[in-house]
PDB file of C-alpha atoms in Angstrom:
ATOM      1  CA  UNK A   1      59.187 -61.150   1.530  1.00 92.00           C
ATOM      2  CA  UNK A   2      57.802 -64.664   1.732  1.00 96.00           C
ATOM      3  CA  UNK A   3      54.816 -65.677   3.814  1.00 97.00           C
ATOM      4  CA  UNK A   4      53.847 -69.334   4.154  1.00 97.00           C
ATOM      5  CA  UNK A   5      50.652 -70.296   5.960  1.00 98.00           C
ATOM      6  CA  UNK A   6      49.846 -73.657   7.490  1.00 98.00           C
ATOM      7  CA  UNK A   7      47.462 -75.176   9.991  1.00 98.00           C
ATOM      8  CA  UNK A   8      44.215 -75.075   8.093  1.00 97.00           C
ATOM      9  CA  UNK A   9      41.901 -78.047   8.032  1.00 97.00           C
ATOM     10  CA  UNK A  10      38.452 -79.340   8.719  1.00 98.00           C
ATOM     11  CA  UNK A  11      36.862 -79.069  12.163  1.00 98.00           C
ATOM     12  CA  UNK A  12      33.421 -79.304  13.701  1.00 98.00           C
ATOM     13  CA  UNK A  13      31.642 -76.251  15.014  1.00 98.00           C
ATOM     14  CA  UNK A  14      32.868 -75.405  18.486  1.00 98.00           C
ATOM     15  CA  UNK A  15      36.318 -76.753  17.750  1.00 98.00           C
ATOM     16  CA  UNK A  16      39.675 -75.009  17.506  1.00 98.00           C
ATOM     17  CA  UNK A  17      42.478 -74.572  15.011  1.00 98.00           C
ATOM     18  CA  UNK A  18      45.760 -72.712  15.088  1.00 98.00           C
ATOM     19  CA  UNK A  19      47.065 -71.160  11.915  1.00 98.00           C
ATOM     20  CA  UNK A  20      50.730 -70.349  11.437  1.00 98.00           C
ATOM     21  CA  UNK A  21      52.469 -67.974   9.057  1.00 98.00           C
ATOM     22  CA  UNK A  22      56.228 -68.335   8.632  1.00 97.00           C
ATOM     23  CA  UNK A  23      57.711 -65.062   7.434  1.00 96.00           C
ATOM     24  CA  UNK A  24      61.078 -64.375   5.835  1.00 94.00           C
ATOM     25  CA  UNK A  25      62.879 -61.872   3.666  1.00 93.00           C
ATOM     26  CA  UNK A  26      61.834 -58.679   5.382  1.00 87.00           C
ATOM     27  CA  UNK A  27      63.806 -55.652   4.234  1.00 84.00           C
ATOM     28  CA  UNK A  28      62.180 -52.941   6.368  1.00 79.00           C
ATOM     29  CA  UNK A  29      62.653 -52.840  10.126  1.00 82.00           C
ATOM     30  CA  UNK A  30      58.989 -52.912  11.053  1.00 92.00           C
ATOM     31  CA  UNK A  31      55.869 -54.494   9.640  1.00 95.00           C
ATOM     32  CA  UNK A  32      52.265 -54.922  10.589  1.00 96.00           C
ATOM     33  CA  UNK A  33      51.164 -58.536  10.174  1.00 97.00           C
ATOM     34  CA  UNK A  34      47.569 -59.491   9.580  1.00 97.00           C
ATOM     35  CA  UNK A  35      45.235 -62.376   8.954  1.00 98.00           C
ATOM     36  CA  UNK A  36      42.544 -62.069   6.318  1.00 98.00           C
ATOM     37  CA  UNK A  37      39.897 -64.473   5.134  1.00 98.00           C
ATOM     38  CA  UNK A  38      37.846 -64.846   1.970  1.00 97.00           C
ATOM     39  CA  UNK A  39      34.967 -66.990   0.740  1.00 94.00           C
ATOM     40  CA  UNK A  40      33.546 -67.275  -2.803  1.00 91.00           C
ATOM     41  CA  UNK A  41      30.658 -64.995  -1.878  1.00 92.00           C
ATOM     42  CA  UNK A  42      32.504 -62.511   0.350  1.00 91.00           C
ATOM     43  CA  UNK A  43      35.311 -60.078  -0.265  1.00 93.00           C
ATOM     44  CA  UNK A  44      38.588 -60.576   1.531  1.00 94.00           C
ATOM     45  CA  UNK A  45      38.253 -59.153   5.030  1.00 95.00           C
ATOM     46  CA  UNK A  46      40.687 -58.538   7.806  1.00 96.00           C
ATOM     47  CA  UNK A  47      40.290 -60.833  10.788  1.00 97.00           C
ATOM     48  CA  UNK A  48      43.111 -59.668  13.039  1.00 98.00           C
ATOM     49  CA  UNK A  49      46.315 -57.654  12.947  1.00 97.00           C
ATOM     50  CA  UNK A  50      49.509 -57.514  14.999  1.00 97.00           C
ATOM     51  CA  UNK A  51      51.637 -54.399  15.146  1.00 96.00           C
ATOM     52  CA  UNK A  52      55.404 -54.284  15.743  1.00 94.00           C
ATOM     53  CA  UNK A  53      54.648 -52.678  19.111  1.00 93.00           C
ATOM     54  CA  UNK A  54      52.597 -55.728  20.126  1.00 94.00           C
ATOM     55  CA  UNK A  55      49.268 -54.041  19.573  1.00 95.00           C
ATOM     56  CA  UNK A  56      46.432 -56.184  18.276  1.00 97.00           C
ATOM     57  CA  UNK A  57      43.140 -55.536  16.538  1.00 96.00           C
ATOM     58  CA  UNK A  58      40.268 -57.872  15.746  1.00 97.00           C
ATOM     59  CA  UNK A  59      37.170 -57.779  13.640  1.00 96.00           C
ATOM     60  CA  UNK A  60      33.950 -57.777  15.643  1.00 97.00           C
ATOM     61  CA  UNK A  61      33.011 -61.178  14.270  1.00 96.00           C
ATOM     62  CA  UNK A  62      35.993 -62.923  15.872  1.00 98.00           C
ATOM     63  CA  UNK A  63      36.638 -60.809  18.944  1.00 98.00           C
ATOM     64  CA  UNK A  64      36.790 -62.980  22.041  1.00 97.00           C
ATOM     65  CA  UNK A  65      37.226 -66.183  20.036  1.00 98.00           C
ATOM     66  CA  UNK A  66      40.401 -65.625  18.005  1.00 98.00           C
ATOM     67  CA  UNK A  67      43.823 -64.606  19.279  1.00 98.00           C
ATOM     68  CA  UNK A  68      46.632 -63.296  17.118  1.00 98.00           C
ATOM     69  CA  UNK A  69      50.200 -63.594  18.336  1.00 97.00           C
ATOM     70  CA  UNK A  70      53.729 -63.553  17.043  1.00 96.00           C
ATOM     71  CA  UNK A  71      56.926 -65.385  17.901  1.00 95.00           C
ATOM     72  CA  UNK A  72      59.653 -62.897  16.999  1.00 91.00           C
ATOM     73  CA  UNK A  73      62.430 -65.459  17.382  1.00 92.00           C
ATOM     74  CA  UNK A  74      60.807 -67.822  14.904  1.00 93.00           C
ATOM     75  CA  UNK A  75      59.416 -64.942  12.830  1.00 93.00           C
ATOM     76  CA  UNK A  76      56.071 -66.699  12.840  1.00 96.00           C
ATOM     77  CA  UNK A  77      52.601 -65.230  13.141  1.00 97.00           C
ATOM     78  CA  UNK A  78      49.798 -67.295  14.678  1.00 98.00           C
ATOM     79  CA  UNK A  79      46.046 -67.188  14.759  1.00 98.00           C
ATOM     80  CA  UNK A  80      44.455 -69.262  17.493  1.00 98.00           C
ATOM     81  CA  UNK A  81      40.829 -69.847  16.564  1.00 98.00           C
ATOM     82  CA  UNK A  82      38.460 -71.143  19.236  1.00 98.00           C
ATOM     83  CA  UNK A  83      34.721 -71.737  19.289  1.00 98.00           C
ATOM     84  CA  UNK A  84      34.723 -71.978  15.532  1.00 98.00           C
ATOM     85  CA  UNK A  85      31.461 -71.422  13.719  1.00 97.00           C
ATOM     86  CA  UNK A  86      30.452 -72.545  10.216  1.00 97.00           C
ATOM     87  CA  UNK A  87      30.651 -68.881   9.162  1.00 96.00           C
ATOM     88  CA  UNK A  88      34.378 -68.941   9.964  1.00 97.00           C
ATOM     89  CA  UNK A  89      34.994 -71.381   7.136  1.00 98.00           C
ATOM     90  CA  UNK A  90      37.120 -69.602   4.526  1.00 98.00           C
ATOM     91  CA  UNK A  91      40.506 -69.359   2.911  1.00 98.00           C
ATOM     92  CA  UNK A  92      42.757 -67.625   5.403  1.00 98.00           C
ATOM     93  CA  UNK A  93      45.640 -65.464   4.266  1.00 98.00           C
ATOM     94  CA  UNK A  94      48.602 -64.023   6.082  1.00 98.00           C
ATOM     95  CA  UNK A  95      49.686 -60.556   4.991  1.00 97.00           C
ATOM     96  CA  UNK A  96      52.365 -57.997   5.799  1.00 97.00           C
ATOM     97  CA  UNK A  97      52.368 -54.238   5.517  1.00 96.00           C
ATOM     98  CA  UNK A  98      55.322 -51.929   5.971  1.00 95.00           C
ATOM     99  CA  UNK A  99      54.741 -50.160   9.263  1.00 93.00           C
ATOM    100  CA  UNK A 100      53.542 -46.570   8.857  1.00 91.00           C
ATOM    101  CA  UNK A 101      52.507 -46.028  12.443  1.00 91.00           C
ATOM    102  CA  UNK A 102      49.332 -48.093  12.432  1.00 91.00           C
ATOM    103  CA  UNK A 103      48.013 -51.412  11.183  1.00 93.00           C
ATOM    104  CA  UNK A 104      45.803 -50.912   8.126  1.00 92.00           C
ATOM    105  CA  UNK A 105      42.576 -52.850   7.686  1.00 88.00           C
ATOM    106  CA  UNK A 106      42.224 -52.668   3.921  1.00 91.00           C
ATOM    107  CA  UNK A 107      43.477 -55.295   1.515  1.00 93.00           C
ATOM    108  CA  UNK A 108      45.260 -52.849  -0.773  1.00 95.00           C
ATOM    109  CA  UNK A 109      47.352 -51.494   2.082  1.00 95.00           C
ATOM    110  CA  UNK A 110      49.137 -54.818   2.538  1.00 96.00           C
ATOM    111  CA  UNK A 111      52.055 -55.345   0.190  1.00 96.00           C
ATOM    112  CA  UNK A 112      52.839 -58.999   0.809  1.00 97.00           C
ATOM    113  CA  UNK A 113      50.595 -62.053   0.890  1.00 97.00           C
ATOM    114  CA  UNK A 114      50.826 -65.752   1.521  1.00 98.00           C
ATOM    115  CA  UNK A 115      49.168 -68.398  -0.618  1.00 97.00           C
ATOM    116  CA  UNK A 116      46.402 -69.110   1.899  1.00 97.00           C
ATOM    117  CA  UNK A 117      45.261 -72.045   3.988  1.00 98.00           C
ATOM    118  CA  UNK A 118      41.747 -73.465   3.906  1.00 98.00           C
ATOM    119  CA  UNK A 119      39.561 -73.705   7.006  1.00 98.00           C
ATOM    120  CA  UNK A 120      36.365 -75.750   6.869  1.00 98.00           C
ATOM    121  CA  UNK A 121      33.937 -75.707   9.779  1.00 98.00           C
ATOM    122  CA  UNK A 122      31.077 -78.192   9.708  1.00 97.00           C
ATOM    123  CA  UNK A 123      27.915 -77.798  11.748  1.00 93.00           C
TER     124      UNK A 123
END
């Protein structure tokens, strides 16, 4: 499984960015796909997840501002980030977990990871 993120960059507070994650090489029929983020002083945390049934989950810190979606034809996961705040600045990672009936929210439950894309939000 290969996951390649793109779309990171530098933006002012209040601005928007859309992250993309191109996925390939899946060998199981179903996966949960998630976005995580990490800063030097914070552990990697889940931001949002997208189940194979179309279900979505969000962390409280991004609910109402971020939207996760997936284009099944392109096999690409997206994270639309609006109303960005300086606290959203982080390295963002795309991850995949073999579907076991729910989307996990812990780092160790995801088997596959992308290399990350940096988001910088200036105040």
